[in-house]
XYZ file of C-alpha atoms in Angstrom:
260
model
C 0.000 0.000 0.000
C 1.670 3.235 -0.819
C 1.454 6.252 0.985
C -1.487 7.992 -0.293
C -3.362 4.651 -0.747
C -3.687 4.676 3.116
C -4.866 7.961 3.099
C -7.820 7.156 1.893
C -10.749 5.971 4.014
C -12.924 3.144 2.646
C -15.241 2.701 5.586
C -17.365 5.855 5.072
C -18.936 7.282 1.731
C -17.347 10.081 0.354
C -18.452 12.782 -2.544
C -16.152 12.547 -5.489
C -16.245 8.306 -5.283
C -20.002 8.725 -5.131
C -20.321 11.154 -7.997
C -17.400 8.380 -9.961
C -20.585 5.770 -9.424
C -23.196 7.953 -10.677
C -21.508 8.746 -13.482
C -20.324 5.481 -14.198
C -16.950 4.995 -12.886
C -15.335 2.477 -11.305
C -13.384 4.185 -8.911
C -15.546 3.935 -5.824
C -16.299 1.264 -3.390
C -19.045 -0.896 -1.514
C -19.561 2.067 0.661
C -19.898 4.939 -2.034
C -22.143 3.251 -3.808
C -24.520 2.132 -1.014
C -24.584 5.838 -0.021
C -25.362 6.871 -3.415
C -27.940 4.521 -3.985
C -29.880 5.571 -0.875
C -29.495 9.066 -2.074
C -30.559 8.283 -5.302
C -33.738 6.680 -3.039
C -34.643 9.730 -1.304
C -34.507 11.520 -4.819
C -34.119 9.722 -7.894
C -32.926 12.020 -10.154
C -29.779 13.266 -8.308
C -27.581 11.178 -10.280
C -28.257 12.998 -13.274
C -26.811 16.090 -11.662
C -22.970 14.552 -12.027
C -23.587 13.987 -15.438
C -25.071 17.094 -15.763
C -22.296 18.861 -14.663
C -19.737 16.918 -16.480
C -22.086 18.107 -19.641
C -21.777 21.904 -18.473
C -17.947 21.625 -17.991
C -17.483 20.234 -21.579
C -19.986 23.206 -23.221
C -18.184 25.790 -20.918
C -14.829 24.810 -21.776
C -15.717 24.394 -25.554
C -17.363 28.004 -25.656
C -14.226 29.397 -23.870
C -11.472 27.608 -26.327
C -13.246 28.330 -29.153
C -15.393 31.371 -28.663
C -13.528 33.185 -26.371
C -9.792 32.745 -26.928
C -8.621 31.217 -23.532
C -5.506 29.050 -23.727
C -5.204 28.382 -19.773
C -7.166 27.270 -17.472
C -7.044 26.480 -14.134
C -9.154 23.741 -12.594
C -9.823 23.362 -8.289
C -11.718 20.598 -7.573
C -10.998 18.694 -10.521
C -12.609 15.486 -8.823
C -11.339 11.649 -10.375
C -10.548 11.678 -13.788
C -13.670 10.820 -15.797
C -14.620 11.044 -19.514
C -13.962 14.466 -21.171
C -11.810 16.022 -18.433
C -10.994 20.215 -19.011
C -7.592 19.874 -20.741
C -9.200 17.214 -22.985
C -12.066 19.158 -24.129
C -9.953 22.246 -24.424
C -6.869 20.876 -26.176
C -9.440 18.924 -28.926
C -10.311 22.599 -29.544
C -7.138 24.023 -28.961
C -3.914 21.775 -28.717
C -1.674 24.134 -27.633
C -3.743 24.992 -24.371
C -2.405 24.537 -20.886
C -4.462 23.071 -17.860
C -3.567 22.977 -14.061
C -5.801 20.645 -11.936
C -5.855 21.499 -8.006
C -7.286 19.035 -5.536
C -6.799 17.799 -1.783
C -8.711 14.282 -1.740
C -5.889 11.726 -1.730
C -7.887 9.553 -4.058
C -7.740 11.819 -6.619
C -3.887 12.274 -6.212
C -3.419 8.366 -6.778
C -5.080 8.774 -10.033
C -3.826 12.121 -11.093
C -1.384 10.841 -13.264
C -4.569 10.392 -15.714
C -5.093 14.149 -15.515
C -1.624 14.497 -16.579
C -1.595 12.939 -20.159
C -2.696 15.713 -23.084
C -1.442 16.594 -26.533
C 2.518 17.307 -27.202
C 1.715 21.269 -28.080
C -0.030 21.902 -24.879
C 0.648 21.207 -21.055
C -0.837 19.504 -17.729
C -0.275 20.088 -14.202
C -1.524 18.675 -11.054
C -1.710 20.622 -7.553
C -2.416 19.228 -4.067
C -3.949 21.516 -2.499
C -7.128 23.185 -0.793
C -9.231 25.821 -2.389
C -8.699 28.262 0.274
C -4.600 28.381 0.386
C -5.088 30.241 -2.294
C -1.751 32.090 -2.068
C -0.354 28.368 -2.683
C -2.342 27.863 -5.434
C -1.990 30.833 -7.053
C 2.433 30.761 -7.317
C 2.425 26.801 -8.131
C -0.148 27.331 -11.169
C 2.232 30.146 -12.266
C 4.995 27.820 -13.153
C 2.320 26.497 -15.811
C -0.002 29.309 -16.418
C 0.902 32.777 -17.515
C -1.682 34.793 -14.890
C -0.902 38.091 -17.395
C -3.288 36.559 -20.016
C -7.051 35.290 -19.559
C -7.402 32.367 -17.991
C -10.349 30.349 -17.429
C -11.055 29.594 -13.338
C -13.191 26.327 -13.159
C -15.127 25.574 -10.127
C -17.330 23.259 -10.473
C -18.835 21.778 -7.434
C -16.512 22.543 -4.791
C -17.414 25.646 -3.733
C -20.107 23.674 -1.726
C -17.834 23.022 0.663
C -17.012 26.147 2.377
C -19.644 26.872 4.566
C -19.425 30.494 5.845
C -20.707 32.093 2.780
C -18.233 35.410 2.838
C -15.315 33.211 3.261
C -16.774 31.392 0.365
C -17.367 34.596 -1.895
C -13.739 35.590 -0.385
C -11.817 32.851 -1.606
C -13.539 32.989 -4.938
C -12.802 36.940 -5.199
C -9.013 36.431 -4.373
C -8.583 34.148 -7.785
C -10.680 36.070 -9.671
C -8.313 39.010 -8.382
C -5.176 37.496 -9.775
C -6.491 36.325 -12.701
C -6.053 38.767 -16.194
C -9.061 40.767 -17.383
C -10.753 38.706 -19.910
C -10.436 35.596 -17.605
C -13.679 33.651 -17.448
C -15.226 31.884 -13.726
C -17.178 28.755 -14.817
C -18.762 27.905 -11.325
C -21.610 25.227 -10.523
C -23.063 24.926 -7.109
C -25.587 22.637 -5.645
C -28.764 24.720 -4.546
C -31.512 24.509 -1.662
C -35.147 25.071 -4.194
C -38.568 25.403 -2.929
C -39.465 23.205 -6.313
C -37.147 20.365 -5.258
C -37.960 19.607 -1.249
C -36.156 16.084 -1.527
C -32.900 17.795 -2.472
C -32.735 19.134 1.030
C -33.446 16.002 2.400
C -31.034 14.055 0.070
C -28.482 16.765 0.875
C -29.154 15.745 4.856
C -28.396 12.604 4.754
C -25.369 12.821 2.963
C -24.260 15.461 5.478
C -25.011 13.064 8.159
C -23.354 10.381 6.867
C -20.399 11.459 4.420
C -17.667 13.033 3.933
C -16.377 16.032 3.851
C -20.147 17.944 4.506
C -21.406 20.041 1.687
C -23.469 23.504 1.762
C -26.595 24.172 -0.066
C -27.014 28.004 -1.210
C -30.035 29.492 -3.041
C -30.011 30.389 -6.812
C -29.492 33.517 -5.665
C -26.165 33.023 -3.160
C -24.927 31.337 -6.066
C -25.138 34.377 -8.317
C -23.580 36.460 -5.897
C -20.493 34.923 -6.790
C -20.025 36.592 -10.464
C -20.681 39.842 -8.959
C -18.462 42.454 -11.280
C -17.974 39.920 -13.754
C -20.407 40.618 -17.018
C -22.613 37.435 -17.198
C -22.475 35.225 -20.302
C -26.239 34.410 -21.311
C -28.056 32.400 -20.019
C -26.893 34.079 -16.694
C -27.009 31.576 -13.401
C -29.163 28.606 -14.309
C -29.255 24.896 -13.790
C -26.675 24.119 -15.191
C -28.481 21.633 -17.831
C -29.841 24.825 -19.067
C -26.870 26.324 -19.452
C -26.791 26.493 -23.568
C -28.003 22.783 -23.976
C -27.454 20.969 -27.120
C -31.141 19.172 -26.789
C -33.908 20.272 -24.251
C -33.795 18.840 -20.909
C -34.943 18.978 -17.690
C -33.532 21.356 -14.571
C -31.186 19.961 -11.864
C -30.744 21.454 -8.920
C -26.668 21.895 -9.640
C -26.432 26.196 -10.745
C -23.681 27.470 -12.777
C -22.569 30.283 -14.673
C -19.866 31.494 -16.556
C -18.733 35.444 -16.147
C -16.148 37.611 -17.953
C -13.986 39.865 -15.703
């Protein structure tokens, strides 16, 4: 067993192996997918919302390779590697574009090395480390990323875990503050609706039985986090409705994408 291998706790459920099983992975374990199955249970469709968000990230990073220029981008929470990950769907677009992943979760650190393979004119980079040392993050991507030119700041899904809201905004406002004018925030957040009353209690359990704990925040709350950014349309929606290919229905997973 290597070092990181025994960092990793297989006797309670934990987020990114859960959302591996609902979007088809395999690396999760008896645990994860018990948990997600009795989350699932309590409401059935919230294992669409992975693969609704892994959707979103692939439009978003499409739109901002070939729409808007960006070359870099730099990606906290990447999660396990999956199908489609940013530098893939960026470098297909663009070859030449760079990509630095940032997460904490040992599990993802074992498989990193899958995060690390992209085209020969571009470049990937992997970061261990928490969202909020941002001063960390912010130096080590620098050795990869050029902060003087756009980049594009992915956070998909991971915001959720602050849970004092300023620090959250805070943390978010001190990358965006680094970051080159014409850098883009792609951001998706789970959200607490009035038309979706199993969420909450979906969201409870989880809380009370996995790890780490995650935050619900209003449509609004999540909004609030592209203040003095200039919204691309459709604005903050679910993020299945965020310029979908074919029609379909709203998850309760927001996201956005603003230009600074």
């Amino acid at each position: 067993m290597t070092d990181i291998e025994s960092c990793i706790d297989t006797t309670r459920p934990h987020t990114a192996r859960i959302w591996n099983y609902w979007t088809g992975g395999k690396d999760n374990y008896p645990v994860d997918r018990e948990a997600g199955d009795r989350i699932r249970a309590l409401h059935p469709g919230i294992g669409e919302y992975a693969k609704a968000d892994r959707l979103f990230l692939g439009r978003a990073v499409r739109h901002l390779a070939g729409q808007e220029g960006i070359r870099q981008f730099l990606d906290i929470g990447t999660g396990l590697p999956s199908a489609d990950n940013t530098h893939e769907v960026a470098q297909r677009v663009a070859p030449d574009a760079r990509v630095v992943y940032v997460d904490n979760d040992p599990l993802v650190l074992a498989h990193a090395r899958a995060l690390l393979v992209g085209t020969p004119e571009g470049r990937t980079d992997y970061l261990d480390a928490d969202l909020r040392d941002t001063d960390t993050i912010l130096a080590a991507a620098s050795k990869t990323l050029d902060l003087s030119q756009p980049v594009g700041l992915m956070l998909l899904g991971v915001v959720i875990f602050i849970q004092d809201d300023e620090e959250s905004y805070a943390v978010v406002r001190r990358l965006l503050d680094a970051l080159a004018p014409g850098s883009h925030l792609v951001l998706s957040h789970t959200v607490t609706h009035p038309d979706m009353p199993d969420v909450d209690e979906a969201v409870a359990f989880w809380n009370e039985h996995g790890t780490p704990k995650l935050t619900q925040r209003t449509p609004a709350a999540v909004a609030r986090y592209f203040d003095g950014l200039e919204l691309l349309e459709p604005g903050v929606v679910s993020c299945s409705a965020w310029r979908p290919e074919t029609p379909v229905p709203d998850v309760a997973m927001y996201a956005g994408v603003g230009r600074k």
